[in-house]
């Protein structure tokens, strides 16, 4: 009994006193008997014009600043150089020739897909949306099974099974619960801090309110610019003017300026009660928009130089900013590595090789480049002390062909 308990979930969604799935109430639900509830408060409560659900997040992502920050976060991972590491048996010092060949095969297949960096960029859409789903189009040939293309799909088309978290496709015949999908067909990459949330932690959930505030501020800023940025023509007419004359006065004002204009009787006077801090009032919109953009950058990047030190920052804070960015990029890169090493890589190997002991690993080059000046100093110091280095080792270290 103890072994059985240890091998299965105990504190799962089935036993939660707040129900987290929709489907038949059962203590042991079977796959297909229910789907997860997405508890994203923005997606479940907000809409903008005709946009809702993940289409709303797509609209948020079109904001110029949000797009720039989000694209930067995605490119910081997708743009990293990558390679395949051959499987090595435990305690082995070197990979077997067959494992090296498998790793090389997988690398060539990925390179032959075309625009593979773009596919990595598409996977990182999970930062904003919470998860990203891409469909693999396999290409079987006499010499093996290859990948013809990888197609990223909109998040709104999918649900997740309440039992095994598998992806389900919302289709015309089953738009709510969704239909099960074949194995080894879809790659799901998610950014999630909780196992219970297969939809992931969408960064757009945090950015939505800043985006909405920006839209409101920009609306009033445009109104301010229309009225306050230039003179407004006011045409006077006699107090007892006919309607025809009043219309002519309005027409004259409109011809002078498209936008704000007006007419008044000649015995009327317009007085402008202006605040003493008019300049500051006009800048209030800029300051509010800047605050929203800073909060957006901070939510995605983790740190902004302008958050705490004005507009310039300091060198020390610049170092902190780079370290924070590097840490986040490495975390996100390792997450994408794990996704590919659990899906595409083993699937590709299984389709083409039998009786494999292990799978090659997709890895990003996340190591800092060596300081060659420091390395050369160390080599000289050790050489002067009587130690010897092989030409092959030094050539590999400094990327030069060394000869005596």
mmCIF file of C-alpha atoms in Angstrom:
data_model
loop_
_atom_site.group_PDB
_atom_site.id
_atom_site.type_symbol
_atom_site.label_atom_id
_atom_site.label_comp_id
_atom_site.label_asym_id
_atom_site.label_seq_id
_atom_site.Cartn_x
_atom_site.Cartn_y
_atom_site.Cartn_z
ATOM 1 C CA UNK A 1 0.000 0.000 0.000
ATOM 2 C CA UNK A 2 2.812 2.404 0.830
ATOM 3 C CA UNK A 3 4.482 1.782 -2.514
ATOM 4 C CA UNK A 4 1.227 2.408 -4.374
ATOM 5 C CA UNK A 5 0.717 5.740 -2.593
ATOM 6 C CA UNK A 6 4.261 6.827 -3.313
ATOM 7 C CA UNK A 7 3.900 6.086 -7.024
ATOM 8 C CA UNK A 8 0.734 8.133 -7.611
ATOM 9 C CA UNK A 9 -0.464 11.683 -7.067
ATOM 10 C CA UNK A 10 -2.097 12.451 -3.734
ATOM 11 C CA UNK A 11 -2.685 16.229 -3.706
ATOM 12 C CA UNK A 12 -3.981 16.367 -7.275
ATOM 13 C CA UNK A 13 -6.753 18.488 -8.757
ATOM 14 C CA UNK A 14 -9.162 15.617 -8.106
ATOM 15 C CA UNK A 15 -8.826 16.021 -4.327
ATOM 16 C CA UNK A 16 -8.673 19.832 -4.278
ATOM 17 C CA UNK A 17 -11.596 21.405 -2.386
ATOM 18 C CA UNK A 18 -11.729 24.060 -5.118
ATOM 19 C CA UNK A 19 -12.610 22.248 -8.292
ATOM 20 C CA UNK A 20 -10.045 22.973 -11.006
ATOM 21 C CA UNK A 21 -11.420 20.943 -13.885
ATOM 22 C CA UNK A 22 -14.632 20.607 -15.851
ATOM 23 C CA UNK A 23 -16.030 17.153 -16.488
ATOM 24 C CA UNK A 24 -17.634 14.203 -14.712
ATOM 25 C CA UNK A 25 -16.998 14.233 -10.959
ATOM 26 C CA UNK A 26 -14.874 11.189 -10.257
ATOM 27 C CA UNK A 27 -12.178 10.267 -7.765
ATOM 28 C CA UNK A 28 -10.228 8.551 -10.531
ATOM 29 C CA UNK A 29 -10.902 10.447 -13.763
ATOM 30 C CA UNK A 30 -9.811 8.802 -16.970
ATOM 31 C CA UNK A 31 -8.095 10.693 -19.775
ATOM 32 C CA UNK A 32 -10.722 12.539 -21.772
ATOM 33 C CA UNK A 33 -13.194 12.830 -18.903
ATOM 34 C CA UNK A 34 -12.452 16.480 -18.187
ATOM 35 C CA UNK A 35 -10.361 19.541 -19.002
ATOM 36 C CA UNK A 36 -8.477 22.041 -16.876
ATOM 37 C CA UNK A 37 -10.021 25.379 -15.981
ATOM 38 C CA UNK A 38 -7.833 28.295 -16.968
ATOM 39 C CA UNK A 39 -7.725 30.552 -13.910
ATOM 40 C CA UNK A 40 -6.069 33.449 -15.741
ATOM 41 C CA UNK A 41 -8.093 36.361 -14.332
ATOM 42 C CA UNK A 42 -7.509 38.603 -17.317
ATOM 43 C CA UNK A 43 -8.594 35.992 -19.855
ATOM 44 C CA UNK A 44 -11.660 35.041 -17.837
ATOM 45 C CA UNK A 45 -12.890 38.549 -16.973
ATOM 46 C CA UNK A 46 -11.589 41.085 -19.493
ATOM 47 C CA UNK A 47 -12.311 41.992 -23.084
ATOM 48 C CA UNK A 48 -11.353 44.911 -25.309
ATOM 49 C CA UNK A 49 -13.836 45.842 -28.006
ATOM 50 C CA UNK A 50 -14.496 42.533 -29.793
ATOM 51 C CA UNK A 51 -11.283 40.895 -28.541
ATOM 52 C CA UNK A 52 -11.186 38.341 -25.740
ATOM 53 C CA UNK A 53 -9.333 35.225 -24.605
ATOM 54 C CA UNK A 54 -5.933 34.743 -26.300
ATOM 55 C CA UNK A 55 -6.867 37.151 -29.089
ATOM 56 C CA UNK A 56 -6.848 39.847 -26.391
ATOM 57 C CA UNK A 57 -3.273 38.935 -25.449
ATOM 58 C CA UNK A 58 -2.301 39.053 -29.124
ATOM 59 C CA UNK A 59 -3.608 42.635 -29.222
ATOM 60 C CA UNK A 60 -1.604 43.501 -26.092
ATOM 61 C CA UNK A 61 1.498 42.189 -27.848
ATOM 62 C CA UNK A 62 1.036 44.705 -30.681
ATOM 63 C CA UNK A 63 1.865 47.646 -28.426
ATOM 64 C CA UNK A 64 5.220 48.980 -29.743
ATOM 65 C CA UNK A 65 6.976 48.929 -26.374
ATOM 66 C CA UNK A 66 5.570 45.568 -25.324
ATOM 67 C CA UNK A 67 6.497 44.083 -28.706
ATOM 68 C CA UNK A 68 10.041 45.427 -28.440
ATOM 69 C CA UNK A 69 10.545 44.105 -24.891
ATOM 70 C CA UNK A 70 8.928 40.744 -25.626
ATOM 71 C CA UNK A 71 10.789 40.252 -28.914
ATOM 72 C CA UNK A 72 14.032 41.046 -27.112
ATOM 73 C CA UNK A 73 13.298 38.422 -24.437
ATOM 74 C CA UNK A 74 12.478 35.834 -27.100
ATOM 75 C CA UNK A 75 15.507 36.681 -29.248
ATOM 76 C CA UNK A 76 17.819 36.534 -26.239
ATOM 77 C CA UNK A 77 17.102 32.791 -26.188
ATOM 78 C CA UNK A 78 16.381 31.983 -29.831
ATOM 79 C CA UNK A 79 19.541 33.766 -30.947
ATOM 80 C CA UNK A 80 21.904 31.700 -28.775
ATOM 81 C CA UNK A 81 24.162 29.281 -30.652
ATOM 82 C CA UNK A 82 23.185 25.649 -30.083
ATOM 83 C CA UNK A 83 24.605 22.173 -30.607
ATOM 84 C CA UNK A 84 23.820 18.510 -29.998
ATOM 85 C CA UNK A 85 25.676 16.506 -27.337
ATOM 86 C CA UNK A 86 25.946 12.785 -27.922
ATOM 87 C CA UNK A 87 24.685 10.414 -25.264
ATOM 88 C CA UNK A 88 27.385 9.100 -22.928
ATOM 89 C CA UNK A 89 26.866 6.061 -20.748
ATOM 90 C CA UNK A 90 27.350 6.534 -16.982
ATOM 91 C CA UNK A 91 31.036 6.741 -16.022
ATOM 92 C CA UNK A 92 32.040 6.813 -19.707
ATOM 93 C CA UNK A 93 34.731 9.324 -20.664
ATOM 94 C CA UNK A 94 33.769 9.457 -24.303
ATOM 95 C CA UNK A 95 30.617 8.853 -26.316
ATOM 96 C CA UNK A 96 30.385 5.756 -28.487
ATOM 97 C CA UNK A 97 30.755 6.175 -32.244
ATOM 98 C CA UNK A 98 27.101 5.210 -32.814
ATOM 99 C CA UNK A 99 25.905 7.805 -30.297
ATOM 100 C CA UNK A 100 28.062 10.440 -31.991
ATOM 101 C CA UNK A 101 26.494 9.517 -35.323
ATOM 102 C CA UNK A 102 22.988 9.766 -33.872
ATOM 103 C CA UNK A 103 23.715 13.223 -32.467
ATOM 104 C CA UNK A 104 25.131 14.359 -35.797
ATOM 105 C CA UNK A 105 22.061 13.000 -37.624
ATOM 106 C CA UNK A 106 19.694 14.907 -35.338
ATOM 107 C CA UNK A 107 21.697 18.112 -35.751
ATOM 108 C CA UNK A 108 21.611 17.828 -39.537
ATOM 109 C CA UNK A 109 17.857 17.186 -39.521
ATOM 110 C CA UNK A 110 17.232 20.280 -37.393
ATOM 111 C CA UNK A 111 19.428 22.416 -39.619
ATOM 112 C CA UNK A 112 17.665 21.110 -42.727
ATOM 113 C CA UNK A 113 14.217 22.085 -41.442
ATOM 114 C CA UNK A 114 14.853 25.672 -42.444
ATOM 115 C CA UNK A 115 14.364 28.762 -40.298
ATOM 116 C CA UNK A 116 15.024 26.692 -37.163
ATOM 117 C CA UNK A 117 15.942 29.861 -35.271
ATOM 118 C CA UNK A 118 12.478 31.190 -36.145
ATOM 119 C CA UNK A 119 10.938 28.024 -34.693
ATOM 120 C CA UNK A 120 12.889 28.575 -31.473
ATOM 121 C CA UNK A 121 11.588 32.152 -31.461
ATOM 122 C CA UNK A 122 8.032 30.835 -31.853
ATOM 123 C CA UNK A 123 8.462 28.460 -28.901
ATOM 124 C CA UNK A 124 9.426 31.431 -26.738
ATOM 125 C CA UNK A 125 5.957 32.896 -27.331
ATOM 126 C CA UNK A 126 5.271 30.963 -24.126
ATOM 127 C CA UNK A 127 6.798 33.897 -22.205
ATOM 128 C CA UNK A 128 3.867 36.126 -23.046
ATOM 129 C CA UNK A 129 1.099 33.583 -23.591
ATOM 130 C CA UNK A 130 2.036 31.043 -20.904
ATOM 131 C CA UNK A 131 2.458 28.188 -23.363
ATOM 132 C CA UNK A 132 3.239 27.687 -27.045
ATOM 133 C CA UNK A 133 2.111 24.778 -29.204
ATOM 134 C CA UNK A 134 3.754 23.790 -32.486
ATOM 135 C CA UNK A 135 2.733 21.033 -34.857
ATOM 136 C CA UNK A 136 5.361 18.776 -36.429
ATOM 137 C CA UNK A 137 4.923 17.798 -40.072
ATOM 138 C CA UNK A 138 6.911 14.575 -40.421
ATOM 139 C CA UNK A 139 8.550 13.642 -43.722
ATOM 140 C CA UNK A 140 9.082 9.866 -44.093
ATOM 141 C CA UNK A 141 11.598 8.878 -46.787
ATOM 142 C CA UNK A 142 13.323 5.614 -47.720
ATOM 143 C CA UNK A 143 16.478 6.711 -45.896
ATOM 144 C CA UNK A 144 14.661 7.746 -42.715
ATOM 145 C CA UNK A 145 12.021 9.934 -41.079
ATOM 146 C CA UNK A 146 12.716 13.659 -41.225
ATOM 147 C CA UNK A 147 10.988 16.870 -40.149
ATOM 148 C CA UNK A 148 9.420 18.744 -43.020
ATOM 149 C CA UNK A 149 8.302 21.744 -40.991
ATOM 150 C CA UNK A 150 7.266 22.937 -37.540
ATOM 151 C CA UNK A 151 4.126 25.064 -37.516
ATOM 152 C CA UNK A 152 3.299 27.235 -34.509
ATOM 153 C CA UNK A 153 -0.427 27.276 -33.731
ATOM 154 C CA UNK A 154 -2.644 29.843 -31.898
ATOM 155 C CA UNK A 155 -3.149 29.065 -28.204
ATOM 156 C CA UNK A 156 -6.914 29.595 -28.437
ATOM 157 C CA UNK A 157 -7.267 26.300 -30.339
ATOM 158 C CA UNK A 158 -6.227 24.091 -27.419
ATOM 159 C CA UNK A 159 -7.398 22.685 -24.104
ATOM 160 C CA UNK A 160 -5.578 20.387 -21.675
ATOM 161 C CA UNK A 161 -6.799 17.036 -20.409
ATOM 162 C CA UNK A 162 -7.527 17.099 -16.671
ATOM 163 C CA UNK A 163 -5.990 13.679 -16.087
ATOM 164 C CA UNK A 164 -2.716 13.534 -18.009
ATOM 165 C CA UNK A 165 -2.294 17.204 -19.083
ATOM 166 C CA UNK A 166 -2.210 16.113 -22.731
ATOM 167 C CA UNK A 167 -3.078 18.618 -25.426
ATOM 168 C CA UNK A 168 -6.606 18.602 -26.857
ATOM 169 C CA UNK A 169 -7.671 20.345 -30.077
ATOM 170 C CA UNK A 170 -10.769 22.538 -30.016
ATOM 171 C CA UNK A 171 -12.418 21.819 -33.358
ATOM 172 C CA UNK A 172 -15.681 22.581 -35.130
ATOM 173 C CA UNK A 173 -17.289 19.385 -33.839
ATOM 174 C CA UNK A 174 -15.935 19.716 -30.292
ATOM 175 C CA UNK A 175 -15.105 23.383 -29.642
ATOM 176 C CA UNK A 176 -15.178 23.276 -25.844
ATOM 177 C CA UNK A 177 -13.663 20.038 -24.543
ATOM 178 C CA UNK A 178 -11.521 19.456 -27.607
ATOM 179 C CA UNK A 179 -10.473 16.215 -29.263
ATOM 180 C CA UNK A 180 -7.420 14.120 -28.296
ATOM 181 C CA UNK A 181 -4.354 14.432 -30.505
ATOM 182 C CA UNK A 182 -1.981 11.717 -31.754
ATOM 183 C CA UNK A 183 1.294 11.255 -29.879
ATOM 184 C CA UNK A 184 4.570 12.694 -31.181
ATOM 185 C CA UNK A 185 2.691 15.306 -33.188
ATOM 186 C CA UNK A 186 2.659 18.498 -31.102
ATOM 187 C CA UNK A 187 5.386 20.174 -29.045
ATOM 188 C CA UNK A 188 4.125 22.155 -26.061
ATOM 189 C CA UNK A 189 6.536 24.553 -24.419
ATOM 190 C CA UNK A 190 5.290 26.320 -21.314
ATOM 191 C CA UNK A 191 6.569 28.831 -18.796
ATOM 192 C CA UNK A 192 4.932 27.765 -15.563
ATOM 193 C CA UNK A 193 5.772 27.937 -11.886
ATOM 194 C CA UNK A 194 3.050 25.440 -10.964
ATOM 195 C CA UNK A 195 2.575 21.906 -12.207
ATOM 196 C CA UNK A 196 -1.184 22.292 -11.725
ATOM 197 C CA UNK A 197 -1.349 24.987 -14.406
ATOM 198 C CA UNK A 198 -0.780 23.501 -17.878
ATOM 199 C CA UNK A 199 -1.681 26.864 -19.428
ATOM 200 C CA UNK A 200 1.505 28.346 -17.967
ATOM 201 C CA UNK A 201 2.089 31.741 -16.393
ATOM 202 C CA UNK A 202 1.309 34.296 -19.099
ATOM 203 C CA UNK A 203 3.396 37.456 -18.770
ATOM 204 C CA UNK A 204 0.627 39.288 -20.617
ATOM 205 C CA UNK A 205 -1.535 38.748 -17.541
ATOM 206 C CA UNK A 206 0.782 41.149 -15.686
ATOM 207 C CA UNK A 207 1.182 43.501 -18.650
ATOM 208 C CA UNK A 208 -2.503 43.841 -19.491
ATOM 209 C CA UNK A 209 -3.361 46.583 -17.012
ATOM 210 C CA UNK A 210 -0.332 48.693 -17.909
ATOM 211 C CA UNK A 211 -1.319 48.276 -21.574
ATOM 212 C CA UNK A 212 -4.901 49.339 -20.821
ATOM 213 C CA UNK A 213 -3.711 52.352 -18.819
ATOM 214 C CA UNK A 214 -1.490 53.362 -21.747
ATOM 215 C CA UNK A 215 -4.405 53.199 -24.164
ATOM 216 C CA UNK A 216 -6.469 55.466 -21.885
ATOM 217 C CA UNK A 217 -3.616 57.924 -21.312
ATOM 218 C CA UNK A 218 -2.846 58.124 -25.033
ATOM 219 C CA UNK A 219 -6.493 58.845 -25.787
ATOM 220 C CA UNK A 220 -6.505 61.885 -23.500
ATOM 221 C CA UNK A 221 -3.047 62.918 -24.688
ATOM 222 C CA UNK A 222 -4.304 63.073 -28.279
ATOM 223 C CA UNK A 223 -7.254 65.183 -27.133
ATOM 224 C CA UNK A 224 -4.846 67.500 -25.309
ATOM 225 C CA UNK A 225 -2.655 67.830 -28.401
ATOM 226 C CA UNK A 226 -5.641 68.601 -30.600
ATOM 227 C CA UNK A 227 -6.841 71.379 -28.338
ATOM 228 C CA UNK A 228 -3.733 72.660 -26.594
ATOM 229 C CA UNK A 229 -0.924 72.275 -29.107
ATOM 230 C CA UNK A 230 -2.052 75.071 -31.431
ATOM 231 C CA UNK A 231 -4.484 78.012 -31.626
ATOM 232 C CA UNK A 232 -8.207 77.387 -32.014
ATOM 233 C CA UNK A 233 -10.018 79.664 -34.515
ATOM 234 C CA UNK A 234 -13.097 81.373 -33.060
ATOM 235 C CA UNK A 235 -15.249 83.330 -35.532
ATOM 236 C CA UNK A 236 -17.502 86.046 -34.125
ATOM 237 C CA UNK A 237 -20.871 86.863 -35.630
ATOM 238 C CA UNK A 238 -23.603 89.381 -34.720
ATOM 239 C CA UNK A 239 -25.773 88.396 -31.823
ATOM 240 C CA UNK A 240 -28.882 88.512 -33.955
ATOM 241 C CA UNK A 241 -27.298 86.577 -36.850
ATOM 242 C CA UNK A 242 -29.493 84.273 -38.886
ATOM 243 C CA UNK A 243 -28.896 80.544 -38.929
ATOM 244 C CA UNK A 244 -27.426 80.894 -42.413
ATOM 245 C CA UNK A 245 -24.846 83.393 -41.108
ATOM 246 C CA UNK A 246 -24.021 81.168 -38.143
ATOM 247 C CA UNK A 247 -23.434 78.229 -40.475
ATOM 248 C CA UNK A 248 -21.203 80.410 -42.642
ATOM 249 C CA UNK A 249 -19.190 81.394 -39.552
ATOM 250 C CA UNK A 250 -18.673 77.736 -38.647
ATOM 251 C CA UNK A 251 -17.643 76.967 -42.219
ATOM 252 C CA UNK A 252 -15.041 79.734 -42.146
ATOM 253 C CA UNK A 253 -13.595 78.414 -38.857
ATOM 254 C CA UNK A 254 -13.497 74.892 -40.220
ATOM 255 C CA UNK A 255 -11.615 76.028 -43.311
ATOM 256 C CA UNK A 256 -8.975 77.629 -41.101
ATOM 257 C CA UNK A 257 -8.328 74.478 -39.113
ATOM 258 C CA UNK A 258 -9.519 70.897 -39.256
ATOM 259 C CA UNK A 259 -10.277 69.777 -35.712
ATOM 260 C CA UNK A 260 -11.140 72.144 -32.909
ATOM 261 C CA UNK A 261 -12.867 75.392 -33.959
ATOM 262 C CA UNK A 262 -15.924 77.409 -32.964
ATOM 263 C CA UNK A 263 -18.154 80.470 -33.323
ATOM 264 C CA UNK A 264 -19.538 82.935 -30.750
ATOM 265 C CA UNK A 265 -21.774 85.996 -30.841
ATOM 266 C CA UNK A 266 -19.843 89.245 -30.957
ATOM 267 C CA UNK A 267 -21.045 90.237 -27.506
ATOM 268 C CA UNK A 268 -19.607 87.042 -25.972
ATOM 269 C CA UNK A 269 -16.081 86.667 -24.647
ATOM 270 C CA UNK A 270 -14.067 83.498 -24.027
ATOM 271 C CA UNK A 271 -11.846 83.453 -20.968
ATOM 272 C CA UNK A 272 -9.189 80.780 -20.438
ATOM 273 C CA UNK A 273 -8.480 79.851 -16.833
ATOM 274 C CA UNK A 274 -5.012 78.315 -17.132
ATOM 275 C CA UNK A 275 -3.184 76.580 -14.310
ATOM 276 C CA UNK A 276 0.152 78.024 -13.278
ATOM 277 C CA UNK A 277 1.882 74.706 -13.906
ATOM 278 C CA UNK A 278 0.718 74.354 -17.532
ATOM 279 C CA UNK A 279 4.053 72.886 -18.651
ATOM 280 C CA UNK A 280 3.938 70.224 -15.982
ATOM 281 C CA UNK A 281 0.357 69.369 -16.940
ATOM 282 C CA UNK A 282 1.369 68.754 -20.558
ATOM 283 C CA UNK A 283 4.222 66.549 -19.382
ATOM 284 C CA UNK A 284 2.004 64.521 -17.072
ATOM 285 C CA UNK A 285 0.941 62.332 -19.975
ATOM 286 C CA UNK A 286 4.567 61.626 -20.920
ATOM 287 C CA UNK A 287 5.460 60.785 -17.332
ATOM 288 C CA UNK A 288 2.471 58.455 -16.990
ATOM 289 C CA UNK A 289 3.313 56.669 -20.253
ATOM 290 C CA UNK A 290 6.934 56.365 -19.168
ATOM 291 C CA UNK A 291 5.853 54.829 -15.869
ATOM 292 C CA UNK A 292 3.732 52.242 -17.711
ATOM 293 C CA UNK A 293 6.604 51.350 -20.052
ATOM 294 C CA UNK A 294 9.011 50.979 -17.134
ATOM 295 C CA UNK A 295 6.637 48.636 -15.337
ATOM 296 C CA UNK A 296 6.259 46.598 -18.531
ATOM 297 C CA UNK A 297 10.031 46.334 -18.971
ATOM 298 C CA UNK A 298 10.495 45.378 -15.346
ATOM 299 C CA UNK A 299 7.856 42.632 -15.555
ATOM 300 C CA UNK A 300 9.539 40.990 -18.566
ATOM 301 C CA UNK A 301 13.219 41.749 -18.022
ATOM 302 C CA UNK A 302 13.286 41.738 -14.221
ATOM 303 C CA UNK A 303 15.241 44.995 -14.027
ATOM 304 C CA UNK A 304 15.370 48.384 -15.742
ATOM 305 C CA UNK A 305 18.126 50.953 -15.419
ATOM 306 C CA UNK A 306 15.587 53.780 -15.294
ATOM 307 C CA UNK A 307 13.476 52.287 -12.524
ATOM 308 C CA UNK A 308 15.500 53.585 -9.611
ATOM 309 C CA UNK A 309 18.185 55.909 -10.968
ATOM 310 C CA UNK A 310 16.529 58.431 -13.227
ATOM 311 C CA UNK A 311 17.315 58.257 -16.920
ATOM 312 C CA UNK A 312 21.008 57.378 -16.975
ATOM 313 C CA UNK A 313 21.725 54.869 -14.219
ATOM 314 C CA UNK A 314 25.188 53.950 -13.004
ATOM 315 C CA UNK A 315 27.823 51.498 -14.119
ATOM 316 C CA UNK A 316 27.180 49.338 -11.049
ATOM 317 C CA UNK A 317 23.488 49.182 -11.826
ATOM 318 C CA UNK A 318 24.323 48.412 -15.431
ATOM 319 C CA UNK A 319 26.244 45.366 -14.237
ATOM 320 C CA UNK A 320 23.294 44.308 -12.074
ATOM 321 C CA UNK A 321 20.990 44.750 -15.067
ATOM 322 C CA UNK A 322 23.203 42.530 -17.260
ATOM 323 C CA UNK A 323 23.514 39.877 -14.564
ATOM 324 C CA UNK A 324 19.743 39.825 -14.047
ATOM 325 C CA UNK A 325 19.123 39.593 -17.788
ATOM 326 C CA UNK A 326 21.699 36.818 -18.155
ATOM 327 C CA UNK A 327 20.155 34.831 -15.308
ATOM 328 C CA UNK A 328 16.671 35.091 -16.784
ATOM 329 C CA UNK A 329 17.905 34.234 -20.273
ATOM 330 C CA UNK A 330 19.744 31.156 -18.986
ATOM 331 C CA UNK A 331 16.677 30.012 -17.054
ATOM 332 C CA UNK A 332 14.470 30.414 -20.117
ATOM 333 C CA UNK A 333 17.049 28.744 -22.368
ATOM 334 C CA UNK A 334 17.338 25.731 -20.063
ATOM 335 C CA UNK A 335 13.547 25.470 -20.060
ATOM 336 C CA UNK A 336 13.434 25.307 -23.856
ATOM 337 C CA UNK A 337 16.274 22.766 -23.823
ATOM 338 C CA UNK A 338 14.248 20.540 -21.503
ATOM 339 C CA UNK A 339 11.176 20.822 -23.734
ATOM 340 C CA UNK A 340 13.039 19.811 -26.896
ATOM 341 C CA UNK A 341 14.954 17.038 -25.107
ATOM 342 C CA UNK A 342 11.650 15.587 -23.887
ATOM 343 C CA UNK A 343 9.810 15.820 -27.209
ATOM 344 C CA UNK A 344 11.337 16.464 -30.615
ATOM 345 C CA UNK A 345 14.787 14.971 -30.002
ATOM 346 C CA UNK A 346 13.744 11.532 -28.635
ATOM 347 C CA UNK A 347 10.862 11.318 -31.135
ATOM 348 C CA UNK A 348 13.254 11.898 -34.020
ATOM 349 C CA UNK A 349 15.685 9.285 -32.681
ATOM 350 C CA UNK A 350 12.953 6.703 -32.069
ATOM 351 C CA UNK A 351 11.692 7.051 -35.644
ATOM 352 C CA UNK A 352 15.163 6.433 -37.099
ATOM 353 C CA UNK A 353 17.163 4.233 -34.687
ATOM 354 C CA UNK A 354 16.444 1.071 -32.747
ATOM 355 C CA UNK A 355 17.884 -0.186 -29.475
ATOM 356 C CA UNK A 356 19.343 3.126 -28.313
ATOM 357 C CA UNK A 357 20.650 3.330 -24.754
ATOM 358 C CA UNK A 358 20.054 7.052 -24.474
ATOM 359 C CA UNK A 359 19.267 10.157 -26.463
ATOM 360 C CA UNK A 360 21.449 13.070 -27.551
ATOM 361 C CA UNK A 361 20.829 16.383 -25.839
ATOM 362 C CA UNK A 362 19.952 19.687 -27.426
ATOM 363 C CA UNK A 363 21.894 22.406 -25.630
ATOM 364 C CA UNK A 364 22.474 26.122 -25.962
ATOM 365 C CA UNK A 365 25.991 27.490 -25.678
ATOM 366 C CA UNK A 366 25.556 29.313 -22.373
ATOM 367 C CA UNK A 367 29.168 29.352 -21.224
ATOM 368 C CA UNK A 368 31.057 32.620 -21.077
ATOM 369 C CA UNK A 369 33.871 32.865 -23.637
ATOM 370 C CA UNK A 370 37.339 32.280 -22.250
ATOM 371 C CA UNK A 371 39.558 35.262 -21.534
ATOM 372 C CA UNK A 372 42.411 34.352 -23.907
ATOM 373 C CA UNK A 373 44.736 37.000 -22.486
ATOM 374 C CA UNK A 374 44.347 35.498 -19.020
ATOM 375 C CA UNK A 375 44.750 31.985 -20.452
ATOM 376 C CA UNK A 376 47.945 33.007 -22.266
ATOM 377 C CA UNK A 377 49.332 34.480 -19.043
ATOM 378 C CA UNK A 378 48.611 31.248 -17.177
ATOM 379 C CA UNK A 379 50.260 29.164 -19.924
ATOM 380 C CA UNK A 380 53.373 31.379 -19.901
ATOM 381 C CA UNK A 381 53.621 31.247 -16.116
ATOM 382 C CA UNK A 382 53.358 27.456 -16.055
ATOM 383 C CA UNK A 383 55.778 27.097 -18.986
ATOM 384 C CA UNK A 384 58.328 29.278 -17.201
ATOM 385 C CA UNK A 385 57.888 27.041 -14.180
ATOM 386 C CA UNK A 386 58.847 23.998 -16.260
ATOM 387 C CA UNK A 387 55.480 22.571 -17.231
ATOM 388 C CA UNK A 388 54.828 21.408 -20.805
ATOM 389 C CA UNK A 389 51.743 21.733 -23.007
ATOM 390 C CA UNK A 390 51.028 19.796 -26.186
ATOM 391 C CA UNK A 391 50.674 21.662 -29.452
ATOM 392 C CA UNK A 392 47.259 20.049 -29.961
ATOM 393 C CA UNK A 393 45.973 21.290 -26.609
ATOM 394 C CA UNK A 394 47.193 24.841 -27.158
ATOM 395 C CA UNK A 395 45.836 24.930 -30.730
ATOM 396 C CA UNK A 396 42.412 23.920 -29.457
ATOM 397 C CA UNK A 397 42.526 26.432 -26.621
ATOM 398 C CA UNK A 398 43.494 29.468 -28.741
ATOM 399 C CA UNK A 399 41.880 28.359 -32.027
ATOM 400 C CA UNK A 400 45.174 28.654 -33.900
ATOM 401 C CA UNK A 401 47.331 26.066 -35.613
ATOM 402 C CA UNK A 402 50.530 26.221 -33.579
ATOM 403 C CA UNK A 403 53.824 24.986 -35.009
ATOM 404 C CA UNK A 404 57.355 25.249 -33.724
#
